[in-house]
Short mmCIF file of C-alpha atoms in Angstrom, two decimals:
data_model
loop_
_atom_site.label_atom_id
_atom_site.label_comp_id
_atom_site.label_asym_id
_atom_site.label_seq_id
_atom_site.Cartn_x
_atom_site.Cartn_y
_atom_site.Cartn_z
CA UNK A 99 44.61 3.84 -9.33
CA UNK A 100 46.23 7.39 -9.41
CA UNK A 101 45.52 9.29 -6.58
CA UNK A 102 45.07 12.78 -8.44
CA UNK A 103 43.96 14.21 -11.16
CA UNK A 104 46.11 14.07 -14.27
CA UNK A 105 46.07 15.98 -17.75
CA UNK A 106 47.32 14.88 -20.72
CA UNK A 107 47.47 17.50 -22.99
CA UNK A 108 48.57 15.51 -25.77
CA UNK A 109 46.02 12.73 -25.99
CA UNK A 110 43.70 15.24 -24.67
CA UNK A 111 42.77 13.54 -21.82
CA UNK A 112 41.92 14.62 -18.24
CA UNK A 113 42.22 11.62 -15.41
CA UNK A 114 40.58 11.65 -12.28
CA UNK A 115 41.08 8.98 -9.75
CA UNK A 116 42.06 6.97 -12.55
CA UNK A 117 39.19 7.55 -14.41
CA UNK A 118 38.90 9.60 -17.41
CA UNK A 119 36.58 12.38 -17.23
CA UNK A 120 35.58 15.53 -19.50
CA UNK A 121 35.52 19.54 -18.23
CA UNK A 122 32.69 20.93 -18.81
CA UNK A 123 31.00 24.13 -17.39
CA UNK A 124 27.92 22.34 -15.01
CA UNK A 125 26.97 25.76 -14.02
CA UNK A 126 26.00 27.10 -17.48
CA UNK A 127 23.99 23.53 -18.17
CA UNK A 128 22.43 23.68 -15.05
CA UNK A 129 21.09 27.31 -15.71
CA UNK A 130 20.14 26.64 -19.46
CA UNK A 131 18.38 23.21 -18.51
CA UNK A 132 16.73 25.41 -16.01
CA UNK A 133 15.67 27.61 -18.26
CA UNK A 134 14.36 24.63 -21.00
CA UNK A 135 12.44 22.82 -18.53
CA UNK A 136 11.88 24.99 -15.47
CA UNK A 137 12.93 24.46 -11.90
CA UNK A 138 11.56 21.63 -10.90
CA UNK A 139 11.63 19.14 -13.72
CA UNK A 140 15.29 20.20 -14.01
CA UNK A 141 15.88 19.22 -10.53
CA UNK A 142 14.12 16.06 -10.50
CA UNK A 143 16.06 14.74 -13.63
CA UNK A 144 19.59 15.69 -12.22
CA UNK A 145 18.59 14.46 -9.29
CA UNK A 146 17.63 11.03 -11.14
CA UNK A 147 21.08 11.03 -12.77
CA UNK A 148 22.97 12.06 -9.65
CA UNK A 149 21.59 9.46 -7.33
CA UNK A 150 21.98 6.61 -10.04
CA UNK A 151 25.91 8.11 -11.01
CA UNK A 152 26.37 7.90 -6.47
CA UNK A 153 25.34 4.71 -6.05
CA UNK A 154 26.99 3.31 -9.18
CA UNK A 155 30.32 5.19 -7.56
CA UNK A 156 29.80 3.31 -4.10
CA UNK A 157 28.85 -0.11 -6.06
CA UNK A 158 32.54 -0.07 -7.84
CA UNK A 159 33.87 1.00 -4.91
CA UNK A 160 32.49 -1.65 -2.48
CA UNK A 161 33.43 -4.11 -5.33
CA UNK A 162 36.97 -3.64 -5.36
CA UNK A 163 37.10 -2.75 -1.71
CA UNK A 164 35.33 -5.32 -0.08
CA UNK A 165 36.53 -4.63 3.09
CA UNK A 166 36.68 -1.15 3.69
CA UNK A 167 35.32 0.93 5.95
CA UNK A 168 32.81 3.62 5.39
CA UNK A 169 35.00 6.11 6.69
CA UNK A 170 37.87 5.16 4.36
CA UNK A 171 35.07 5.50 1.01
CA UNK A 172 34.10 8.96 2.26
CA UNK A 173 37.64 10.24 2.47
CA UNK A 174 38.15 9.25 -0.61
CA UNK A 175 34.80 11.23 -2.06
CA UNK A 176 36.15 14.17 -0.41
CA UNK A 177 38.92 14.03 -2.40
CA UNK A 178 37.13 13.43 -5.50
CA UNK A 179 34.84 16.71 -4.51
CA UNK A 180 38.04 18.74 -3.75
CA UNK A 181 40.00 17.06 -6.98
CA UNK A 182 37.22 18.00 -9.34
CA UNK A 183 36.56 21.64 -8.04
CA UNK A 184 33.32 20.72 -6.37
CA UNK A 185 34.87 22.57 -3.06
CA UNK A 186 36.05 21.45 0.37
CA UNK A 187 33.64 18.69 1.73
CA UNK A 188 33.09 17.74 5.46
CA UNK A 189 30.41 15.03 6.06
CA UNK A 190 29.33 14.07 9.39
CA UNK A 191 27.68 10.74 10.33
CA UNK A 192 25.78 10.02 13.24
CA UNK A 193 27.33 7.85 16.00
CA UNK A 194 25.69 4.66 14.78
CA UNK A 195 25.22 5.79 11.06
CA UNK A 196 21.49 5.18 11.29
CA UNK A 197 20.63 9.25 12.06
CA UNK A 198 20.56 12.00 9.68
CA UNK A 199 23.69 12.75 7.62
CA UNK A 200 25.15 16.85 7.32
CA UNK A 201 27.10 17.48 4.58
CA UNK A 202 28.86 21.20 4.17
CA UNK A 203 31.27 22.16 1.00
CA UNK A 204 33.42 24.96 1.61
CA UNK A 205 33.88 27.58 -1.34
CA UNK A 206 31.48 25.25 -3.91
CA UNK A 207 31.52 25.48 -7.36
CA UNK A 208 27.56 25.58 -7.32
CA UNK A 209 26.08 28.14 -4.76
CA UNK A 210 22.27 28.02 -5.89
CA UNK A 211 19.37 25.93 -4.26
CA UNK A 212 16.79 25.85 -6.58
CA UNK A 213 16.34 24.12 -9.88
CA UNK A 214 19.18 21.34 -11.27
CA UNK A 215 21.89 23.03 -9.10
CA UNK A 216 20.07 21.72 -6.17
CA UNK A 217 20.13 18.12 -7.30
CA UNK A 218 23.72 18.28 -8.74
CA UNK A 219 26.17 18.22 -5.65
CA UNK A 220 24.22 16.58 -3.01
CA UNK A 221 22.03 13.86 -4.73
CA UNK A 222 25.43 12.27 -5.96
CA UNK A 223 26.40 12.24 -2.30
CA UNK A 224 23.12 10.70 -1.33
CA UNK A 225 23.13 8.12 -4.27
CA UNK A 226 26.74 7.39 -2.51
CA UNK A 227 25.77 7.25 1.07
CA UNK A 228 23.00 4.81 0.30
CA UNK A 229 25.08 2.74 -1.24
CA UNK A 230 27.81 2.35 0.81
CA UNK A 231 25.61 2.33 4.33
CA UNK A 232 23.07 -0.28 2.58
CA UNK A 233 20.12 1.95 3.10
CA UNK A 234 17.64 4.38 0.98
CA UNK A 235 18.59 8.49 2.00
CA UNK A 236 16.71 11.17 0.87
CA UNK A 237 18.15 15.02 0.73
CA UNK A 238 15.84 17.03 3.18
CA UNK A 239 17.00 20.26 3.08
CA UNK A 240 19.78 22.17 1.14
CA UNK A 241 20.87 25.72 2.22
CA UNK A 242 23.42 28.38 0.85
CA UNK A 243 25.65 30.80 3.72
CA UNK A 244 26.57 33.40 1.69
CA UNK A 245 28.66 34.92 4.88
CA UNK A 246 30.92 31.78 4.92
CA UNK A 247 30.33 30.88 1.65
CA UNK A 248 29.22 27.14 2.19
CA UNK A 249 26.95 24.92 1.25
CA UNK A 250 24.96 22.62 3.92
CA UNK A 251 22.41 19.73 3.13
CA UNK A 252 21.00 16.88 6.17
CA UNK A 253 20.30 13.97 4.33
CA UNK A 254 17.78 11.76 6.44
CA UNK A 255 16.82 8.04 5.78
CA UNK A 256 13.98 7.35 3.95
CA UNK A 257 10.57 7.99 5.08
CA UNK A 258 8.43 4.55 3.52
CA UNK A 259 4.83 6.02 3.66
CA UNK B 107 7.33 31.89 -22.97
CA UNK B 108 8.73 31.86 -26.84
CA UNK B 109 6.46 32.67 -29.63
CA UNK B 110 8.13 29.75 -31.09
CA UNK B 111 6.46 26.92 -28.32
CA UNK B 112 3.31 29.28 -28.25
CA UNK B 113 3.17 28.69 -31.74
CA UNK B 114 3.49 24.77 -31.30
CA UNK B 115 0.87 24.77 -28.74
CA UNK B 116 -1.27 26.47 -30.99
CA UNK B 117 -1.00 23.79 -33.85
CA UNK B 118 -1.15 20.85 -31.73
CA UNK B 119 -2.10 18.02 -33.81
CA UNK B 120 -5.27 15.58 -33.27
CA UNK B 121 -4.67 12.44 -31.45
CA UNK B 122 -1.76 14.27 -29.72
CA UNK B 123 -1.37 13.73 -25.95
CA UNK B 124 0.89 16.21 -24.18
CA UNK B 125 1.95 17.32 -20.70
CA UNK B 126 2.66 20.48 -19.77
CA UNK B 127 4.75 21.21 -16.80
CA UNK B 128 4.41 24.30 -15.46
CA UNK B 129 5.30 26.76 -12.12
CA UNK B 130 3.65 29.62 -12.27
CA UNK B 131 0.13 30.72 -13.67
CA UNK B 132 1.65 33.20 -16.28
CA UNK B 133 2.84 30.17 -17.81
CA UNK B 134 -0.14 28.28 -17.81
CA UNK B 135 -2.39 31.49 -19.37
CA UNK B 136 0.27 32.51 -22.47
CA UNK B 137 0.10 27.94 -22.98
CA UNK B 138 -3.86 28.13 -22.60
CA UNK B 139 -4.82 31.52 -24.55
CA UNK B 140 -2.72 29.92 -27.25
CA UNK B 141 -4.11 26.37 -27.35
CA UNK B 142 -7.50 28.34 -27.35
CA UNK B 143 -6.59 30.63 -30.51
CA UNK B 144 -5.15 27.50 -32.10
CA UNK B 145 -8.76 25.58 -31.32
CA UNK B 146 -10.15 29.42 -32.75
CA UNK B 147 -8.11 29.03 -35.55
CA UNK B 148 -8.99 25.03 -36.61
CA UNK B 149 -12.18 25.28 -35.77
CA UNK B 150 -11.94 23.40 -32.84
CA UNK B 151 -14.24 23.24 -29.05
CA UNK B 152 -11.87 23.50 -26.18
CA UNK B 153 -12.80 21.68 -23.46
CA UNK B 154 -11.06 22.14 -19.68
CA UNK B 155 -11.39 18.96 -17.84
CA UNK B 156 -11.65 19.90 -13.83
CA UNK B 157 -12.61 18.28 -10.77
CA UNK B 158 -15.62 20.72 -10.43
CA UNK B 159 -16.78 23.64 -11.83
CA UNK B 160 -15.44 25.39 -9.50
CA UNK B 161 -11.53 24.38 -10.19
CA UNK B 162 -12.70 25.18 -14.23
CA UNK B 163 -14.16 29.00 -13.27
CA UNK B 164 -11.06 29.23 -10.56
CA UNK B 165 -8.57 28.11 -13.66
CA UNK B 166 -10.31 30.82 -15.95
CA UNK B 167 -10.37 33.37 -13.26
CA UNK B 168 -6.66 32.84 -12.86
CA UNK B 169 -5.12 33.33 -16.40
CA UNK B 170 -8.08 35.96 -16.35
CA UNK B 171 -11.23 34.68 -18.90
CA UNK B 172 -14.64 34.99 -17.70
CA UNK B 173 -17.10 32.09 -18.10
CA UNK B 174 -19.11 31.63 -20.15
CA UNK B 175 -16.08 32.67 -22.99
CA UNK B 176 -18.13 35.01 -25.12
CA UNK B 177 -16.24 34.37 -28.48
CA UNK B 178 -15.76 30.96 -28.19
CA UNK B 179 -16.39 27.46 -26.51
CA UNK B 180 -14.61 26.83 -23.79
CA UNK B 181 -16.78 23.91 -22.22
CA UNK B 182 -16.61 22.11 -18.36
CA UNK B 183 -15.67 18.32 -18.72
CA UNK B 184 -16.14 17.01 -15.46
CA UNK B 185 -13.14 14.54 -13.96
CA UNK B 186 -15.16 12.37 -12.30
CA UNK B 187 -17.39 11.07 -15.53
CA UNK B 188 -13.33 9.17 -16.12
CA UNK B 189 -13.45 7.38 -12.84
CA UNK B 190 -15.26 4.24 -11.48
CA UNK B 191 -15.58 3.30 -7.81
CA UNK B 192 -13.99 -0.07 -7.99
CA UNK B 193 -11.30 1.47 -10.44
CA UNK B 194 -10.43 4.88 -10.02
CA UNK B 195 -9.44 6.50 -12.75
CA UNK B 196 -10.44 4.04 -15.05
CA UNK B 197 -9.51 4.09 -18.83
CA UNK B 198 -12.57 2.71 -20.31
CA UNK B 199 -14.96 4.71 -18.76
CA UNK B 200 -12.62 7.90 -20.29
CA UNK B 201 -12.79 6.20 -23.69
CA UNK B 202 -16.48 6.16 -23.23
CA UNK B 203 -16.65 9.85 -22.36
CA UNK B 204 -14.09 11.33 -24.70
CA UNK B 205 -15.08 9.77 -28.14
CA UNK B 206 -18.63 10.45 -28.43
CA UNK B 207 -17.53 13.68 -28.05
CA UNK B 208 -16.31 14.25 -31.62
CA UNK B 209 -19.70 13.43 -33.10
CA UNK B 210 -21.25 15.86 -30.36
CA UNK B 211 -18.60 18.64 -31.82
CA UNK B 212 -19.52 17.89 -35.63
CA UNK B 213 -23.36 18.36 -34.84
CA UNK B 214 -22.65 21.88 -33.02
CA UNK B 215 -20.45 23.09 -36.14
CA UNK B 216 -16.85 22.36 -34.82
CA UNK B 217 -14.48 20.24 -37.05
CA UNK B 218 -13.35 18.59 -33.79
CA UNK B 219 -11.99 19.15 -30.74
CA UNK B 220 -9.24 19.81 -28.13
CA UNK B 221 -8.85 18.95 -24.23
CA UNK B 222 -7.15 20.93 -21.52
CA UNK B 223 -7.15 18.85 -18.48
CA UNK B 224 -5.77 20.34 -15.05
CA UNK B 225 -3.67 17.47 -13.78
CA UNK B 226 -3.55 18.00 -10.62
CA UNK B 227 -6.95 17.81 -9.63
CA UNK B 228 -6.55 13.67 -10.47
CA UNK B 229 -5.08 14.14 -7.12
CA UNK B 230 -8.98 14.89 -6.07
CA UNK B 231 -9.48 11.12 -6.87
CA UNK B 232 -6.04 8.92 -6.72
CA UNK B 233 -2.31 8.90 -6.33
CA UNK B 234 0.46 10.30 -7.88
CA UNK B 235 1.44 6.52 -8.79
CA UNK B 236 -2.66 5.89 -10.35
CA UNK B 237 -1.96 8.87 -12.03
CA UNK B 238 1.08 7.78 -14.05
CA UNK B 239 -1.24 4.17 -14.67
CA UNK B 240 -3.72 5.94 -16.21
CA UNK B 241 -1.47 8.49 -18.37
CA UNK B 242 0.45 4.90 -19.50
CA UNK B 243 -2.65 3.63 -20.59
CA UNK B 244 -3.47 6.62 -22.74
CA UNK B 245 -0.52 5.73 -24.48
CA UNK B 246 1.79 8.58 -26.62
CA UNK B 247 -0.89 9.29 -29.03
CA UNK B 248 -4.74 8.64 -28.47
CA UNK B 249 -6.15 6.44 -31.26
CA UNK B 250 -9.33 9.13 -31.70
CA UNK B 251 -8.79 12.42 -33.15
CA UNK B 252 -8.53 14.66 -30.04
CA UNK B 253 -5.95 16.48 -28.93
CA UNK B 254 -5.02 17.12 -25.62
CA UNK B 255 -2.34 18.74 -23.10
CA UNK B 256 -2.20 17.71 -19.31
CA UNK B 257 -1.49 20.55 -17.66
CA UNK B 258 0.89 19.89 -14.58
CA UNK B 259 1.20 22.53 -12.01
CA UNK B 260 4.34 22.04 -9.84
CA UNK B 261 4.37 24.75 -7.72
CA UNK B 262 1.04 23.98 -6.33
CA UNK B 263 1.54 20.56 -4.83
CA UNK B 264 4.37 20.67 -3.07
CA UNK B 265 6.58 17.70 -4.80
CA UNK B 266 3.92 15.37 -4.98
CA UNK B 267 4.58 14.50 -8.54
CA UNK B 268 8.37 14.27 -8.09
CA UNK B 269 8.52 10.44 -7.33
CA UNK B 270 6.69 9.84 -10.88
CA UNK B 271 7.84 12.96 -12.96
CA UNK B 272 10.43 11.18 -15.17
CA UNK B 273 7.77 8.56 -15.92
CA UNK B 274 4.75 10.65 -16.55
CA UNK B 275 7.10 12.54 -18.99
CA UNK B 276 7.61 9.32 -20.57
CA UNK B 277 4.14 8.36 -20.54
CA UNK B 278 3.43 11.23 -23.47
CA UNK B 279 3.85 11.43 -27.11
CA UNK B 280 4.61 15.80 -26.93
CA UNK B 281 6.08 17.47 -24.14
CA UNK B 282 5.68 21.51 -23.14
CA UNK B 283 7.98 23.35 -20.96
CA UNK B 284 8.34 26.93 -20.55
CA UNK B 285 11.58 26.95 -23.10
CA UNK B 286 10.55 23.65 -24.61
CA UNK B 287 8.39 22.09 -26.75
CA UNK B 288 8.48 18.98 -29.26
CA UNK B 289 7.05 15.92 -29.80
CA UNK B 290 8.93 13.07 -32.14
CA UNK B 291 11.34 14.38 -34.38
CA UNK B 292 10.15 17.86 -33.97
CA UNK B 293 11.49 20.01 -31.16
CA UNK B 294 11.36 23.90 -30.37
CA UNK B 295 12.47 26.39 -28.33
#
């Protein structure tokens, strides 16, 4: 697997990771789908994809990397966030990984936290961390610092009612 | 909202079953004055399906009609006629309610009829989960000729339909949105 991202201007190809991906401008789409289906619906389906594209990211992981550690996978995400201009991630677990999970990107691409934007970042991180720590997570709160420019989320186990 | 999804509201076919998603009441008065001229316009009684008559008046209070509407029909269809005790919401017991209906139209001079049912007060009676249940059993289309949009206000309930939004979207043949509207082949915005 390449470690970075590659273009190939001649195929017209962009790899990331290894993996080919496209460019596309997820601001814009998140603001029109906003404006198609209104905050909230917007939210809830890219938070559907976004949790189903993490955990699908952790599964292929864990499968070719049996034996890593957790610590090792989320390195590797923080690449992935820095490689593919989602900003500078820093993700803090609790002691025994059981507690609530803060996340904070530095200078990220998306700096709303309503509508789609507020699913796109952090759900994929959650749809991640469940996978790779065996365990449902649910985002609980996602703020914006405009002062330091970052981005902060807690992501909490799930609450079975 | 676009003249363009006001104008598909408006037109709503019989035997259509819609949601409507919306966040704030501005929304859900430009969706329901138009479904109203649209019923105006067919010939059609509009009917608000409420918990009480006190959630209908509220809902006409708040996108600002008095009741009784003095030009036109707007009639209280009370939620609680479509659920048993043992059942809840119970889909026979709305099939029993909603079809007589369209000979009770015919003998007041209407050439049928159209429903607009404030979703969130199902939460009066059942789940978020019963909910989706009974919206599945309606199926994409009912198979008697009334129309009708279930009108889903998001704002109010604090995420309680989040777990089962994807699915209730599923669960109907048209779809509303504040920049969106289609059903089948035919989409707007």
């Amino acid at each position: 697997m390449s470690n970075s991202i590659e273009f190939d201007e001649k195929r017209g190809e962009v790899r990331l990771l290894g993996s080919r991906q496209m460019v596309i401008d997820m601001d814009a789409l998140c603001s029109h789908l906003d404006t198609l289906v209104g905050n909230q619906v917007s939210e809830v389906i890219v938070k559907n994809l976004e949790l189903q594209e993490g955990k699908e990211e952790a599964d292929r992981f864990l499968s070719s990397h049996p034996d890593a550690k957790v610590e090792e996978f989320i390195e590797l995400m923080k690449r992935y966030d820095a490689l593919s201009g989602v900003g500078i991630t820093t993700v803090k677990l609790s002691e025994n990984q059981d507690g609530p999970i803060f996340i904070e990107i530095a200078n990220p691409y998306i700096k709303r936290t309503k509508g789609s934007s507020k699913s796109l970042l952090f759900s994929w991180w959650c749809g991640v961390l469940s996978g790779i720590l065996h365990r449902e997570l649910d985002l609980e709160s996602i703020t914006y610092d405009a002062s330091s420019d970052v981005l902060r989320c807690t992501i909490i186990p799930r609450i079975l009612e | 909202m676009p003249p363009s999804i006001l104008d598909y509201v408006a037109r709503v076919s019989p035997r259509t079953h819609a949601i409507f998603c919306y966040e704030n009441i501005e929304e859900a008065r430009e969706v329901f004055i138009s479904y109203l001229g649209g019923g105006r316009d067919r010939n059609e009684a509009v009917y608000i399906l409420a918990s009480s008559r006190e959630s209908f008046e509220d809902f006409l209070q708040s996108v600002r009609l008095s009741s009784p509407h003095a030009e036109q029909r707007i009639d209280f269809l009370e939620m609680s006629k479509l659920s048993s005790k043992s059942k809840g919401l119970d889909y026979e017991a709305t099939l029993a309610l909603m079809k007589p209906l369209f000979d009770e139209v015919k003998q007041l001079g209407f050439g049928g009829y159209r429903i607009f049912i404030l979703a969130n007060d199902y939460l009066d009676y059942t789940t978020a989960e019963r909910v989706l249940q009974f919206e599945k059993q309606l199926g994409h289309d009912f198979a008697f000729p009334m129309a009708a949009i279930c009108a889903y206000d998001l704002a109010e309930v604090g995420g309680k339909w989040d777990q089962v939004l994807l699915e209730l979207l599923k669960a109907h043949g048209a779809h509303i949105f504040r920049g969106l509207a289609g059903s089948g082949g035919e989409v707007v915005s």
